[in-house]
Amino acid sequence: MIKHVLIPTDFTVKSLQVVRYALEDAGTAKLNILLFHMVDIPHSITDLLFFSKEQLRKKLINQDFKDACAVLRNKYASSVADIQCEVFYGSTAAVFENYVDARNVDVIMYNKSLVLKKIDARSVDPYALIRRCHKPLMDISQTATQHEGQVDLFTILSGT
């Protein structure tokens, strides 16, 4: 069975450490990794008229990041079902919950000690919405101890 893992990113190679951790910790499970960056939608009519999701996506995702994702796909081919990169548009808990549910996310993994850069003027810090989400959370910066609201990846993937 394929499990869906949501990971926030700023589209830097350093942010892929969470992906590597997930793939190394997955065991025999196949993972569908969804990397996302949170951006608030434009509010002015002028900005909305000239707003292009695809143009912003191309601007944010650089070639080094794409190459690093390809390396992870190849190195962990037995654990990777897919690695996708998306720009999430919104900044409210309700919109984020709908986004997570629509993508059948099983767990949200992140590294709270990794400060994600604002790579666009409208970039939003994802951690506030992630903490309020109803899905299981796993902060890899605190892997030594279990914290309230967090479980280990093996438990989530095995369904126990």
GROMACS .gro file of N, CA, C and O in nm, residues 8 36 38 88 90-94 96-97 108 110 112 116 124-134 137:
model
  108
    8PRO      N    1   0.666   2.023   0.420
    8PRO     CA    2   0.686   2.162   0.379
    8PRO      C    3   0.829   2.183   0.329
    8PRO      O    4   0.923   2.120   0.378
   36PHE      N    5   0.555   2.075  -0.042
   36PHE     CA    6   0.474   2.193  -0.070
   36PHE      C    7   0.533   2.318  -0.006
   36PHE      O    8   0.601   2.312   0.095
   38MET      N    9   0.395   2.708   0.099
   38MET     CA   10   0.271   2.780   0.124
   38MET      C   11   0.284   2.927   0.084
   38MET      O   12   0.375   2.996   0.128
   88PHE      N   13   0.119   2.556  -0.251
   88PHE     CA   14  -0.012   2.560  -0.189
   88PHE      C   15  -0.053   2.707  -0.177
   88PHE      O   16   0.020   2.788  -0.122
   90GLY      N   17  -0.297   2.965  -0.011
   90GLY     CA   18  -0.391   2.988   0.096
   90GLY      C   19  -0.317   3.008   0.227
   90GLY      O   20  -0.198   2.978   0.237
   91SER      N   21  -0.388   3.056   0.327
   91SER     CA   22  -0.323   3.079   0.456
   91SER      C   23  -0.418   3.056   0.573
   91SER      O   24  -0.392   3.102   0.683
   92THR      N   25  -0.527   2.982   0.548
   92THR     CA   26  -0.621   2.955   0.656
   92THR      C   27  -0.624   2.806   0.688
   92THR      O   28  -0.594   2.722   0.604
   93ALA      N   29  -0.662   2.776   0.811
   93ALA     CA   30  -0.666   2.636   0.857
   93ALA      C   31  -0.766   2.554   0.776
   93ALA      O   32  -0.739   2.439   0.742
   94ALA      N   33  -0.881   2.611   0.745
   94ALA     CA   34  -0.983   2.537   0.671
   94ALA      C   35  -0.935   2.499   0.531
   94ALA      O   36  -0.955   2.386   0.486
   96PHE      N   37  -0.624   2.467   0.436
   96PHE     CA   38  -0.517   2.369   0.452
   96PHE      C   39  -0.574   2.230   0.483
   96PHE      O   40  -0.527   2.130   0.428
   97GLU      N   41  -0.675   2.221   0.568
   97GLU     CA   42  -0.739   2.093   0.598
   97GLU      C   43  -0.797   2.030   0.471
   97GLU      O   44  -0.782   1.910   0.448
  108ILE      N   45   0.218   1.420   0.823
  108ILE     CA   46   0.290   1.541   0.786
  108ILE      C   47   0.424   1.537   0.858
  108ILE      O   48   0.428   1.530   0.981
  110TYR      N   49   0.808   1.713   0.917
  110TYR     CA   50   0.877   1.841   0.905
  110TYR      C   51   0.994   1.843   1.001
  110TYR      O   52   1.009   1.755   1.085
  112LYS      N   53   1.120   2.121   1.249
  112LYS     CA   54   1.092   2.254   1.306
  112LYS      C   55   1.220   2.335   1.326
  112LYS      O   56   1.217   2.458   1.321
  116LEU      N   57   1.240   2.761   0.724
  116LEU     CA   58   1.212   2.771   0.581
  116LEU      C   59   1.216   2.917   0.539
  116LEU      O   60   1.155   3.003   0.602
  124VAL      N   61   0.421   3.201   0.320
  124VAL     CA   62   0.359   3.190   0.452
  124VAL      C   63   0.434   3.083   0.532
  124VAL      O   64   0.472   2.979   0.477
  125ASP      N   65   0.454   3.107   0.661
  125ASP     CA   66   0.515   3.008   0.749
  125ASP      C   67   0.415   2.894   0.768
  125ASP      O   68   0.307   2.914   0.823
  126PRO      N   69   0.449   2.772   0.725
  126PRO     CA   70   0.352   2.662   0.730
  126PRO      C   71   0.333   2.601   0.868
  126PRO      O   72   0.233   2.534   0.892
  127TYR      N   73   0.424   2.625   0.962
  127TYR     CA   74   0.421   2.554   1.088
  127TYR      C   75   0.298   2.584   1.173
  127TYR      O   76   0.249   2.498   1.244
  128ALA      N   77   0.244   2.705   1.165
  128ALA     CA   78   0.125   2.738   1.242
  128ALA      C   79   0.006   2.653   1.197
  128ALA      O   80  -0.070   2.602   1.280
  129LEU      N   81  -0.010   2.637   1.067
  129LEU     CA   82  -0.121   2.556   1.016
  129LEU      C   83  -0.096   2.407   1.034
  129LEU      O   84  -0.189   2.330   1.058
  130ILE      N   85   0.028   2.365   1.023
  130ILE     CA   86   0.062   2.224   1.040
  130ILE      C   87   0.027   2.178   1.182
  130ILE      O   88  -0.030   2.071   1.201
  131ARG      N   89   0.061   2.259   1.280
  131ARG     CA   90   0.034   2.222   1.420
  131ARG      C   91  -0.116   2.210   1.448
  131ARG      O   92  -0.156   2.136   1.537
  132ARG      N   93  -0.198   2.281   1.374
  132ARG     CA   94  -0.343   2.278   1.396
  132ARG      C   95  -0.412   2.170   1.313
  132ARG      O   96  -0.532   2.148   1.329
  133CYS      N   97  -0.339   2.104   1.228
  133CYS     CA   98  -0.397   2.003   1.139
  133CYS      C   99  -0.434   1.876   1.215
  133CYS      O  100  -0.369   1.840   1.313
  134HIS      N  101  -0.536   1.807   1.171
  134HIS     CA  102  -0.583   1.686   1.239
  134HIS      C  103  -0.504   1.560   1.201
  134HIS      O  104  -0.526   1.455   1.259
  137LEU      N  105   0.147   1.408   1.305
  137LEU     CA  106   0.263   1.493   1.280
  137LEU      C  107   0.389   1.421   1.324
  137LEU      O  108   0.389   1.350   1.423
   0.00000   0.00000   0.00000
